[in-house]
Amino acid sequence: FSVALRCHGKRCRPFAYSTLSKAISRPTLITPSPLAKIQKRNAAQAGTSNGTWRPVSVLDEWVAKEARPISLRQLMVFGRSLTESRLISSANYVRTELPVRIAHRIRDMQKLPYVVVTNPHIEEVYQLYYKAFDTFRKFKEIKTLEDNEKFCEVISQNLKGHLTVIPKLAMGILECGRLMDPKELDHFMNVILRSRISRRVIAEQHLSLTETFNSPYFSPGATLSESDFIGEVFIKCFAKDVISRCAKAVTHLARSTNGPQVQVPEVKIDGHLNASFPYILSHLEYIVGELLRNSVQAVIDRHQQHPDHASSPPPPIEVTICEAQEHVIIRISDRGGGIPREELPYLWSFSKGPQSQKRLENLGQVPRMAATMQELHVTDELGRADLKAPTYLGSLSTLTSRPPNLRLGMGLPLSRVYAEYWAGSLNLHSLEGYGVDAFLQISRLGNKNEQLTTRASMDA
Ligand code: COI
């Protein structure tokens, strides 16, 4: 505890207690984080006589600040007629916003039980976050384009440096599945992943705007057409096009996994085929790709059990697009036999499930994993995303190149994190013995703020 107290005024780093953690002989013993206790006491002591709270460390100062969420529409309006002063404001927004958002997540980690926060994978993520927090909070105000170039380099390095965060978190969470209430672990994971997506969105958006601004074809203040991207935001994302592209990629993947002779179900699209909305294309590709991949594999597996499967094609996967006033809903229906009853309770869980051990082994083989597909796009020498046309190729080739038989158990929960991040939703209805209907709801107008808090939490 004395180590903890000394650390508290500067940087609260759980690794300072790793020796203590090794001394815990029974891993099932759940000890509340000593940091949490100390922080509570310090906070109480720091309270002034009128009951207000005053920060006691640099981290506290940043945790006390609120994140300023943005909407897709704001991102578009801001980037639509780009000027030097807008680019500089964007840079300063990201410069101040990143440390706030990271600080909140560092604090969440400090509140985890001691045995969880000292898990080596979680601890590694903690270190990465603290380093990034320190770097961004110390970055001086950006006043010139030159300052911005330096800032973009720092962003790019951090984006690259954090590519390993998801598999690390996922392994840590699975390893700690028996040390903490799985519901709380899943809640923690949801919040931390959503926040990570949010930070990468604002960071990548700024890199994209800078790249646009630096392009020789760019004229300041020029207005873009509807078919364009504004930074990372695809102004008119046609649901049908995205589904078709994902279906192609998933078909290709199914052939490479199951052999060229396999009969892959057709993906039929009907409904409002002209439905469009502003969105971050790679987010949608991730969700639709994962849902189609599950459906296609389930149908293939079930069809192969059928006695005369060789002579009849597998039943198609039917995708219906429904455009309502405020939402676009995409329903993906398959006849793959439904979800096994024993898997249903763990469908959305990062921390628990019948295959936890296998998932852990598989995760160990994944050096990096995307929480936004932009992470895996072709990058230039600064690690900046290479945009526009390669965006499609980038996401889809990622989908097809991921080791096909490596089941990580993260596709569905991560897809839901994406869907909810832009104020949408993802639900599944399993019809036992028949098939699954997945419902993805997307906010159509792009006017909803990013959702930094999950339903159960108010602490972003
Ligand atoms: C992350 O990927 O976890 C980040 O926080 C990225 C950000 C530091 C640019």
Short mmCIF file of C-alpha atoms and ligand atoms in Angstrom, two decimals:
data_model
loop_
_atom_site.label_atom_id
_atom_site.label_comp_id
_atom_site.label_asym_id
_atom_site.label_seq_id
_atom_site.Cartn_x
_atom_site.Cartn_y
_atom_site.Cartn_z
CA PHE A 1 0.00 0.00 0.00
CA SER A 2 2.83 2.40 0.65
CA VAL A 3 3.97 1.82 -2.95
CA ALA A 4 0.48 2.62 -4.06
CA LEU A 5 0.35 5.80 -2.03
CA ARG A 6 3.62 7.05 -3.42
CA CYS A 7 2.47 6.33 -6.94
CA HIS A 8 -0.88 7.91 -6.57
CA GLY A 9 0.22 11.52 -6.80
CA LYS A 10 2.01 10.82 -10.08
CA ARG A 11 1.09 7.86 -12.18
CA CYS A 12 -1.05 5.11 -10.75
CA ARG A 13 0.39 2.05 -12.39
CA PRO A 14 -0.94 -1.34 -11.41
CA PHE A 15 2.27 -3.04 -12.52
CA ALA A 16 3.84 -1.53 -9.42
CA TYR A 17 1.99 -4.28 -7.56
CA SER A 18 2.93 -7.17 -9.75
CA THR A 19 5.10 -8.64 -7.03
CA LEU A 20 2.17 -8.45 -4.66
CA SER A 21 -0.04 -10.11 -7.24
CA LYS A 22 2.34 -13.03 -7.48
CA ALA A 23 1.99 -13.48 -3.76
CA ILE A 24 -1.71 -14.20 -4.18
CA SER A 25 -1.73 -17.95 -4.13
CA ARG A 26 -5.43 -18.53 -4.65
CA PRO A 27 -6.53 -16.85 -7.85
CA THR A 28 -10.21 -17.27 -7.00
CA LEU A 29 -9.81 -14.86 -4.09
CA ILE A 30 -11.34 -11.63 -5.27
CA THR A 31 -9.58 -8.67 -3.76
CA PRO A 32 -10.91 -5.20 -4.46
CA SER A 33 -8.21 -3.14 -6.14
CA PRO A 34 -6.05 -1.42 -3.51
CA LEU A 35 -5.96 1.52 -5.87
CA ALA A 36 -9.69 1.83 -5.73
CA LYS A 37 -9.65 1.96 -1.93
CA ILE A 38 -6.88 4.51 -1.88
CA GLN A 39 -8.53 6.63 -4.50
CA LYS A 40 -11.77 6.63 -2.58
CA ARG A 41 -10.00 7.73 0.58
CA ASN A 42 -7.99 10.40 -1.23
CA ALA A 43 -11.09 11.69 -2.92
CA ALA A 44 -12.84 11.92 0.42
CA GLN A 45 -9.88 13.72 1.97
CA ALA A 46 -9.63 16.08 -0.99
CA GLY A 47 -13.24 17.15 -0.60
CA THR A 48 -13.55 20.71 0.62
CA SER A 49 -15.72 21.70 3.52
CA ASN A 50 -18.65 22.52 1.23
CA GLY A 51 -18.54 18.98 -0.12
CA THR A 52 -17.08 19.73 -3.56
CA TRP A 53 -14.34 17.51 -4.89
CA ARG A 54 -10.95 18.69 -6.02
CA PRO A 55 -8.56 16.67 -8.21
CA VAL A 56 -5.52 15.13 -6.56
CA SER A 57 -3.54 13.92 -9.59
CA VAL A 58 -3.03 14.73 -13.24
CA LEU A 59 -5.24 11.81 -14.13
CA ASP A 60 -7.99 13.05 -11.81
CA GLU A 61 -7.90 16.40 -13.60
CA TRP A 62 -8.56 14.73 -16.93
CA VAL A 63 -11.09 12.27 -15.58
CA ALA A 64 -13.05 15.26 -14.27
CA LYS A 65 -13.46 16.53 -17.85
CA GLU A 66 -16.39 15.29 -19.91
CA ALA A 67 -15.94 13.77 -23.35
CA ARG A 68 -17.49 15.83 -26.13
CA PRO A 69 -19.24 13.35 -28.42
CA ILE A 70 -19.79 14.12 -32.10
CA SER A 71 -22.24 12.90 -34.74
CA LEU A 72 -21.59 11.73 -38.29
CA ARG A 73 -23.34 14.87 -39.46
CA GLN A 74 -20.99 17.07 -37.46
CA LEU A 75 -18.02 15.23 -38.93
CA MET A 76 -19.43 15.84 -42.40
CA VAL A 77 -20.35 19.48 -41.91
CA PHE A 78 -16.97 20.18 -40.40
CA GLY A 79 -15.02 18.52 -43.19
CA ARG A 80 -17.28 19.57 -46.06
CA SER A 81 -15.54 22.83 -46.79
CA LEU A 82 -12.13 22.35 -45.36
CA THR A 83 -9.92 25.33 -44.67
CA GLU A 84 -6.65 25.73 -42.82
CA SER A 85 -8.32 27.13 -39.73
CA ARG A 86 -10.86 24.26 -39.69
CA LEU A 87 -8.05 21.75 -39.96
CA ILE A 88 -6.26 23.38 -37.03
CA SER A 89 -9.48 23.36 -34.96
CA SER A 90 -9.94 19.68 -35.80
CA ALA A 91 -6.38 19.01 -34.63
CA ASN A 92 -6.97 20.79 -31.33
CA TYR A 93 -10.26 18.97 -30.77
CA VAL A 94 -8.46 15.63 -31.16
CA ARG A 95 -5.51 16.83 -29.07
CA THR A 96 -7.71 17.63 -26.09
CA GLU A 97 -10.34 14.95 -26.61
CA LEU A 98 -8.04 11.92 -26.80
CA PRO A 99 -6.53 12.34 -23.33
CA VAL A 100 -9.99 12.89 -21.80
CA ARG A 101 -11.35 9.72 -23.36
CA ILE A 102 -8.26 7.69 -22.49
CA ALA A 103 -8.21 9.03 -18.92
CA HIS A 104 -11.73 7.73 -18.32
CA ARG A 105 -10.73 4.27 -19.46
CA ILE A 106 -7.55 4.28 -17.36
CA ARG A 107 -9.71 5.08 -14.37
CA ASP A 108 -12.04 2.20 -15.26
CA MET A 109 -9.06 -0.12 -15.29
CA GLN A 110 -7.88 1.15 -11.93
CA LYS A 111 -11.28 0.24 -10.52
CA LEU A 112 -11.01 -3.37 -11.61
CA PRO A 113 -10.31 -5.95 -8.91
CA TYR A 114 -6.67 -6.34 -8.14
CA VAL A 115 -6.33 -9.81 -9.66
CA VAL A 116 -7.85 -8.58 -12.91
CA VAL A 117 -5.88 -5.38 -13.33
CA THR A 118 -2.66 -7.29 -12.73
CA ASN A 119 -3.41 -9.84 -15.44
CA PRO A 120 -0.41 -9.49 -17.80
CA HIS A 121 -2.52 -8.75 -20.90
CA ILE A 122 -4.68 -6.16 -19.17
CA GLU A 123 -1.62 -4.63 -17.56
CA GLU A 124 0.04 -4.28 -20.96
CA VAL A 125 -2.98 -2.42 -22.29
CA TYR A 126 -2.91 -0.23 -19.19
CA GLN A 127 0.70 0.72 -19.93
CA LEU A 128 -0.12 1.53 -23.53
CA TYR A 129 -3.02 3.70 -22.46
CA TYR A 130 -1.04 5.54 -19.84
CA LYS A 131 1.73 6.28 -22.31
CA ALA A 132 -0.75 7.56 -24.91
CA PHE A 133 -2.54 9.64 -22.27
CA ASP A 134 0.73 11.24 -21.24
CA THR A 135 1.80 11.91 -24.82
CA PHE A 136 -1.44 13.57 -25.88
CA ARG A 137 -2.02 15.60 -22.74
CA LYS A 138 1.47 17.08 -23.06
CA PHE A 139 1.14 18.00 -26.74
CA LYS A 140 1.20 21.81 -27.07
CA GLU A 141 -1.62 23.71 -28.75
CA ILE A 142 -1.52 23.31 -32.54
CA LYS A 143 -1.24 26.68 -34.22
CA THR A 144 0.30 26.01 -37.63
CA LEU A 145 0.17 23.40 -40.38
CA GLU A 146 3.67 22.38 -39.37
CA ASP A 147 2.50 21.69 -35.82
CA ASN A 148 -0.31 19.67 -37.32
CA GLU A 149 2.11 17.53 -39.33
CA LYS A 150 3.98 16.67 -36.15
CA PHE A 151 0.71 15.93 -34.40
CA CYS A 152 -0.37 13.63 -37.22
CA GLU A 153 2.86 11.70 -36.87
CA VAL A 154 2.16 11.17 -33.18
CA ILE A 155 -1.40 10.05 -33.93
CA SER A 156 -0.19 7.60 -36.58
CA GLN A 157 2.41 6.10 -34.27
CA ASN A 158 -0.22 5.61 -31.58
CA LEU A 159 -2.74 4.11 -33.97
CA LYS A 160 -0.13 1.59 -35.03
CA GLY A 161 1.13 0.99 -31.50
CA HIS A 162 -2.39 0.15 -30.31
CA LEU A 163 -3.15 -2.45 -32.95
CA THR A 164 -2.55 -5.25 -30.48
CA VAL A 165 -5.00 -3.91 -27.90
CA ILE A 166 -8.05 -5.97 -28.84
CA PRO A 167 -6.52 -9.46 -28.75
CA LYS A 168 -4.74 -8.48 -25.53
CA LEU A 169 -7.92 -7.27 -23.88
CA ALA A 170 -9.83 -10.28 -25.16
CA MET A 171 -7.25 -12.70 -23.75
CA GLY A 172 -7.11 -10.86 -20.44
CA ILE A 173 -10.90 -10.90 -20.14
CA LEU A 174 -11.14 -14.59 -20.95
CA GLU A 175 -8.38 -15.43 -18.48
CA CYS A 176 -10.19 -13.46 -15.78
CA GLY A 177 -13.58 -14.99 -16.56
CA ARG A 178 -13.65 -16.81 -13.22
CA LEU A 179 -12.21 -13.99 -11.11
CA MET A 180 -14.95 -11.45 -11.53
CA ASP A 181 -18.65 -11.34 -12.28
CA PRO A 182 -18.78 -12.08 -16.06
CA LYS A 183 -21.52 -9.46 -16.46
CA GLU A 184 -19.24 -6.79 -15.06
CA LEU A 185 -16.34 -7.99 -17.18
CA ASP A 186 -18.49 -7.82 -20.30
CA HIS A 187 -19.68 -4.38 -19.34
CA PHE A 188 -16.08 -3.25 -18.90
CA MET A 189 -15.15 -4.73 -22.28
CA ASN A 190 -18.11 -3.05 -23.99
CA VAL A 191 -17.21 0.34 -22.59
CA ILE A 192 -13.51 0.02 -23.35
CA LEU A 193 -14.07 -1.17 -26.92
CA ARG A 194 -16.64 1.47 -27.68
CA SER A 195 -14.34 4.14 -26.35
CA ARG A 196 -11.49 2.73 -28.41
CA ILE A 197 -13.58 2.86 -31.58
CA SER A 198 -14.49 6.44 -30.73
CA ARG A 199 -10.87 7.49 -30.28
CA ARG A 200 -9.82 5.83 -33.48
CA VAL A 201 -12.70 7.48 -35.35
CA ILE A 202 -11.74 10.99 -34.29
CA ALA A 203 -8.02 10.33 -34.78
CA GLU A 204 -8.47 8.73 -38.21
CA GLN A 205 -10.93 11.40 -39.28
CA HIS A 206 -8.35 14.04 -38.52
CA LEU A 207 -5.64 12.16 -40.44
CA SER A 208 -8.00 11.84 -43.40
CA LEU A 209 -8.85 15.54 -43.36
CA THR A 210 -5.16 16.38 -43.22
CA GLU A 211 -4.47 14.05 -46.11
CA THR A 212 -7.28 15.63 -48.14
CA PHE A 213 -5.97 19.10 -47.31
CA ASN A 214 -2.44 18.14 -48.40
CA SER A 215 -3.57 16.52 -51.64
CA PRO A 216 -2.43 18.40 -54.78
CA TYR A 217 -6.03 18.16 -56.11
CA PHE A 218 -7.55 19.87 -53.11
CA SER A 219 -8.81 23.45 -53.27
CA PRO A 220 -9.63 24.97 -49.87
CA GLY A 221 -13.33 25.55 -49.26
CA ALA A 222 -14.34 23.30 -52.22
CA THR A 223 -17.64 21.53 -51.60
CA LEU A 224 -17.80 17.79 -52.18
CA SER A 225 -20.40 15.78 -54.03
CA GLU A 226 -22.67 13.19 -52.41
CA SER A 227 -20.71 10.23 -53.71
CA ASP A 228 -17.67 11.30 -51.80
CA PHE A 229 -16.11 10.55 -48.50
CA ILE A 230 -15.60 13.35 -46.04
CA GLY A 231 -12.61 12.05 -44.23
CA GLU A 232 -13.70 8.58 -43.15
CA VAL A 233 -17.42 9.27 -43.49
CA PHE A 234 -19.07 7.88 -46.61
CA ILE A 235 -21.80 10.41 -47.29
CA LYS A 236 -24.13 8.08 -49.16
CA CYS A 237 -23.63 4.53 -48.08
CA PHE A 238 -25.99 2.25 -50.06
CA ALA A 239 -26.95 -0.73 -47.90
CA LYS A 240 -27.44 -2.94 -50.96
CA ASP A 241 -23.93 -2.28 -52.29
CA VAL A 242 -22.30 -3.01 -48.95
CA ILE A 243 -24.28 -6.25 -48.54
CA SER A 244 -23.39 -7.38 -52.08
CA ARG A 245 -19.70 -6.74 -51.56
CA CYS A 246 -19.67 -8.50 -48.20
CA ALA A 247 -21.60 -11.43 -49.69
CA LYS A 248 -18.96 -11.80 -52.40
CA ALA A 249 -16.14 -11.72 -49.88
CA VAL A 250 -17.89 -14.19 -47.57
CA THR A 251 -18.58 -16.57 -50.47
CA HIS A 252 -14.91 -16.46 -51.37
CA LEU A 253 -13.99 -17.13 -47.75
CA ALA A 254 -16.44 -20.04 -47.51
CA ARG A 255 -14.89 -21.65 -50.60
CA SER A 256 -11.40 -21.30 -49.25
CA THR A 257 -12.43 -22.74 -45.87
CA ASN A 258 -14.71 -25.55 -46.96
CA GLY A 259 -13.07 -26.48 -50.25
CA PRO A 260 -13.91 -25.43 -53.82
CA GLN A 261 -16.61 -28.15 -54.15
CA VAL A 262 -18.72 -26.71 -51.36
CA GLN A 263 -22.17 -25.38 -52.26
CA VAL A 264 -22.29 -21.87 -50.86
CA PRO A 265 -25.80 -20.47 -50.27
CA GLU A 266 -26.87 -17.60 -52.46
CA VAL A 267 -27.37 -14.25 -50.73
CA LYS A 268 -30.62 -12.67 -51.98
CA ILE A 269 -31.27 -9.02 -51.30
CA ASP A 270 -34.73 -7.45 -51.42
CA GLY A 271 -36.71 -4.59 -49.91
CA HIS A 272 -35.74 -0.95 -50.23
CA LEU A 273 -32.80 -1.35 -52.52
CA ASN A 274 -32.10 2.38 -52.75
CA ALA A 275 -31.77 2.92 -49.01
CA SER A 276 -28.73 5.01 -48.14
CA PHE A 277 -27.33 6.81 -45.13
CA PRO A 278 -24.08 8.43 -44.04
CA TYR A 279 -21.85 5.95 -42.24
CA ILE A 280 -18.31 4.87 -41.66
CA LEU A 281 -18.15 2.24 -44.34
CA SER A 282 -15.68 -0.01 -42.60
CA HIS A 283 -17.93 -0.21 -39.51
CA LEU A 284 -20.84 -1.41 -41.59
CA GLU A 285 -18.67 -3.83 -43.54
CA TYR A 286 -17.45 -5.33 -40.30
CA ILE A 287 -20.96 -5.94 -38.95
CA VAL A 288 -22.52 -7.20 -42.19
CA GLY A 289 -19.44 -9.30 -42.96
CA GLU A 290 -19.60 -11.03 -39.56
CA LEU A 291 -23.34 -11.68 -39.75
CA LEU A 292 -23.15 -13.09 -43.27
CA ARG A 293 -20.14 -15.18 -42.40
CA ASN A 294 -22.04 -16.81 -39.50
CA SER A 295 -25.12 -17.40 -41.62
CA VAL A 296 -23.23 -18.83 -44.59
CA GLN A 297 -21.23 -21.25 -42.44
CA ALA A 298 -24.32 -22.37 -40.50
CA VAL A 299 -26.22 -23.08 -43.74
CA ILE A 300 -23.26 -24.96 -45.25
CA ASP A 301 -22.84 -27.10 -42.12
CA ARG A 302 -26.53 -27.93 -41.92
CA HIS A 303 -26.86 -28.62 -45.62
CA GLN A 304 -23.97 -31.07 -45.55
CA GLN A 305 -25.85 -33.15 -42.96
CA HIS A 306 -28.78 -33.44 -45.35
CA PRO A 307 -28.89 -36.89 -47.07
CA ASP A 308 -29.32 -35.54 -50.59
CA HIS A 309 -27.29 -32.40 -50.23
CA ALA A 310 -25.25 -33.13 -53.35
CA SER A 311 -28.29 -32.92 -55.60
CA SER A 312 -30.04 -29.86 -54.10
CA PRO A 313 -28.64 -26.38 -53.47
CA PRO A 314 -28.56 -25.03 -49.91
CA PRO A 315 -31.38 -22.67 -48.97
CA PRO A 316 -30.51 -19.02 -49.73
CA ILE A 317 -29.77 -16.36 -47.16
CA GLU A 318 -32.38 -13.66 -47.46
CA VAL A 319 -31.44 -10.09 -46.70
CA THR A 320 -34.20 -7.52 -46.46
CA ILE A 321 -33.51 -3.80 -46.35
CA CYS A 322 -36.18 -1.63 -44.79
CA GLU A 323 -35.91 2.14 -44.93
CA ALA A 324 -37.99 3.90 -42.31
CA GLN A 325 -38.09 7.60 -41.46
CA GLU A 326 -35.25 7.59 -38.98
CA HIS A 327 -33.71 4.17 -39.43
CA VAL A 328 -32.57 1.65 -41.95
CA ILE A 329 -33.11 -1.90 -40.77
CA ILE A 330 -31.27 -4.81 -42.32
CA ARG A 331 -32.64 -8.28 -41.61
CA ILE A 332 -30.48 -11.27 -42.42
CA SER A 333 -32.41 -14.55 -42.38
CA ASP A 334 -30.79 -17.91 -42.73
CA ARG A 335 -31.97 -21.50 -42.51
CA GLY A 336 -28.84 -22.81 -40.84
CA GLY A 337 -30.63 -24.58 -38.00
CA GLY A 338 -30.53 -21.85 -35.36
CA ILE A 339 -28.11 -21.31 -32.51
CA PRO A 340 -27.42 -24.30 -30.23
CA ARG A 341 -29.36 -23.85 -27.00
CA GLU A 342 -26.22 -24.09 -24.81
CA GLU A 343 -24.58 -21.20 -26.68
CA LEU A 344 -27.52 -18.80 -26.42
CA PRO A 345 -26.69 -17.34 -22.96
CA TYR A 346 -23.16 -16.43 -24.11
CA LEU A 347 -23.92 -15.00 -27.52
CA TRP A 348 -22.90 -11.47 -26.57
CA SER A 349 -20.26 -12.32 -24.02
CA PHE A 350 -16.58 -11.52 -24.33
CA SER A 351 -15.71 -13.30 -21.13
CA LYS A 352 -17.64 -16.56 -21.05
CA GLY A 353 -18.87 -19.29 -23.33
CA PRO A 354 -18.69 -23.02 -23.91
CA GLN A 355 -15.52 -22.66 -26.01
CA SER A 356 -13.58 -20.25 -23.75
CA GLN A 357 -10.39 -22.31 -23.69
CA LYS A 358 -10.35 -22.79 -27.46
CA ARG A 359 -11.02 -19.07 -27.97
CA LEU A 360 -8.10 -18.25 -25.72
CA GLU A 361 -5.78 -20.50 -27.73
CA ASN A 362 -7.00 -19.01 -31.00
CA LEU A 363 -6.63 -15.46 -29.76
CA GLY A 364 -3.02 -16.21 -28.92
CA GLN A 365 -2.45 -16.73 -32.63
CA VAL A 366 -3.87 -13.36 -33.61
CA PRO A 367 -1.21 -10.69 -33.29
CA ARG A 368 -3.58 -7.84 -34.14
CA MET A 369 -7.23 -7.47 -34.66
CA ALA A 370 -9.41 -4.69 -36.01
CA ALA A 371 -11.92 -2.82 -33.97
CA THR A 372 -12.31 -0.60 -36.94
CA MET A 373 -11.45 -2.04 -40.28
CA GLN A 374 -9.53 1.12 -41.08
CA GLU A 375 -6.88 -0.26 -38.77
CA LEU A 376 -5.99 -2.80 -41.38
CA HIS A 377 -6.14 -0.63 -44.45
CA VAL A 378 -3.12 -0.07 -46.58
CA THR A 379 -1.09 2.54 -44.79
CA ASP A 380 1.52 4.98 -45.97
CA GLU A 381 4.93 5.36 -44.38
CA LEU A 382 3.39 7.33 -41.51
CA GLY A 383 0.87 4.60 -40.94
CA ARG A 384 -1.96 6.76 -42.30
CA ALA A 385 -4.88 5.00 -43.88
CA ASP A 386 -4.87 4.95 -47.65
CA LEU A 387 -8.41 6.05 -48.37
CA LYS A 388 -11.25 5.96 -50.87
CA ALA A 389 -11.14 3.10 -53.38
CA PRO A 390 -8.76 0.90 -51.36
CA THR A 391 -11.17 1.25 -48.44
CA TYR A 392 -13.40 -1.35 -50.05
CA LEU A 393 -10.56 -3.62 -50.95
CA GLY A 394 -8.91 -3.10 -47.60
CA SER A 395 -11.91 -4.18 -45.55
CA LEU A 396 -12.94 -7.04 -47.73
CA SER A 397 -9.50 -8.45 -48.21
CA THR A 398 -9.18 -8.38 -44.42
CA LEU A 399 -12.37 -10.36 -44.11
CA THR A 400 -11.13 -12.93 -46.58
CA SER A 401 -7.59 -13.12 -45.28
CA ARG A 402 -8.38 -13.78 -41.61
CA PRO A 403 -7.59 -17.41 -40.75
CA PRO A 404 -10.99 -18.94 -41.49
CA ASN A 405 -11.07 -21.71 -38.89
CA LEU A 406 -9.87 -19.47 -36.10
CA ARG A 407 -13.02 -18.89 -34.04
CA LEU A 408 -12.46 -16.04 -31.64
CA GLY A 409 -16.01 -15.67 -30.38
CA MET A 410 -15.75 -11.90 -30.77
CA GLY A 411 -17.56 -11.30 -34.07
CA LEU A 412 -21.04 -10.92 -32.64
CA PRO A 413 -20.30 -8.94 -29.47
CA LEU A 414 -17.92 -6.66 -31.35
CA SER A 415 -20.50 -6.15 -34.12
CA ARG A 416 -22.98 -5.05 -31.50
CA VAL A 417 -20.47 -2.60 -30.04
CA TYR A 418 -20.13 -1.08 -33.51
CA ALA A 419 -23.87 -0.95 -34.13
CA GLU A 420 -24.60 0.73 -30.79
CA TYR A 421 -21.71 3.17 -31.14
CA TRP A 422 -23.60 5.09 -33.85
CA ALA A 423 -26.87 4.81 -31.92
CA GLY A 424 -28.04 1.69 -33.72
CA SER A 425 -28.73 -1.81 -32.47
CA LEU A 426 -28.11 -5.46 -33.25
CA ASN A 427 -30.37 -8.31 -32.19
CA LEU A 428 -30.69 -11.97 -33.07
CA HIS A 429 -33.70 -14.23 -32.99
CA SER A 430 -32.90 -17.90 -33.13
CA LEU A 431 -35.58 -20.31 -34.29
CA GLU A 432 -34.44 -23.58 -32.82
CA GLY A 433 -33.89 -26.22 -35.46
CA TYR A 434 -34.66 -23.82 -38.29
CA GLY A 435 -32.49 -20.72 -38.58
CA VAL A 436 -31.55 -17.26 -37.35
CA ASP A 437 -32.89 -13.78 -38.06
CA ALA A 438 -30.41 -10.99 -37.35
CA PHE A 439 -31.74 -7.43 -37.15
CA LEU A 440 -29.33 -4.57 -37.62
CA GLN A 441 -30.78 -1.11 -37.09
CA ILE A 442 -28.89 1.94 -38.30
CA SER A 443 -29.68 5.57 -37.64
CA ARG A 444 -30.43 6.95 -41.12
CA LEU A 445 -29.85 10.65 -40.67
CA GLY A 446 -26.41 10.65 -39.13
CA ASN A 447 -27.62 13.16 -36.54
CA LYS A 448 -27.15 10.93 -33.50
CA ASN A 449 -24.09 11.47 -31.35
CA GLU A 450 -21.63 8.64 -30.86
CA GLN A 451 -22.79 6.62 -27.86
CA LEU A 452 -19.89 6.57 -25.47
CA THR A 453 -21.79 5.03 -22.61
CA THR A 454 -23.40 1.63 -22.68
CA ARG A 455 -26.95 1.28 -21.45
CA ALA A 456 -25.82 0.15 -18.03
CA SER A 457 -23.15 2.80 -17.56
CA MET A 458 -23.06 6.53 -17.20
CA ASP A 459 -19.34 6.88 -16.73
CA ALA A 460 -17.77 7.74 -20.12
C1 COI B 1 -6.51 2.88 -29.34
O1 COI B 1 -6.39 2.36 -30.43
O2 COI B 1 -6.78 2.22 -28.34
C2 COI B 1 -6.31 4.34 -29.19
O3 COI B 1 -6.56 4.82 -28.14
C3 COI B 1 -5.79 5.10 -30.35
C4 COI B 1 -5.47 6.52 -30.02
C5 COI B 1 -4.37 6.64 -29.01
C6 COI B 1 -5.11 7.27 -31.28
#
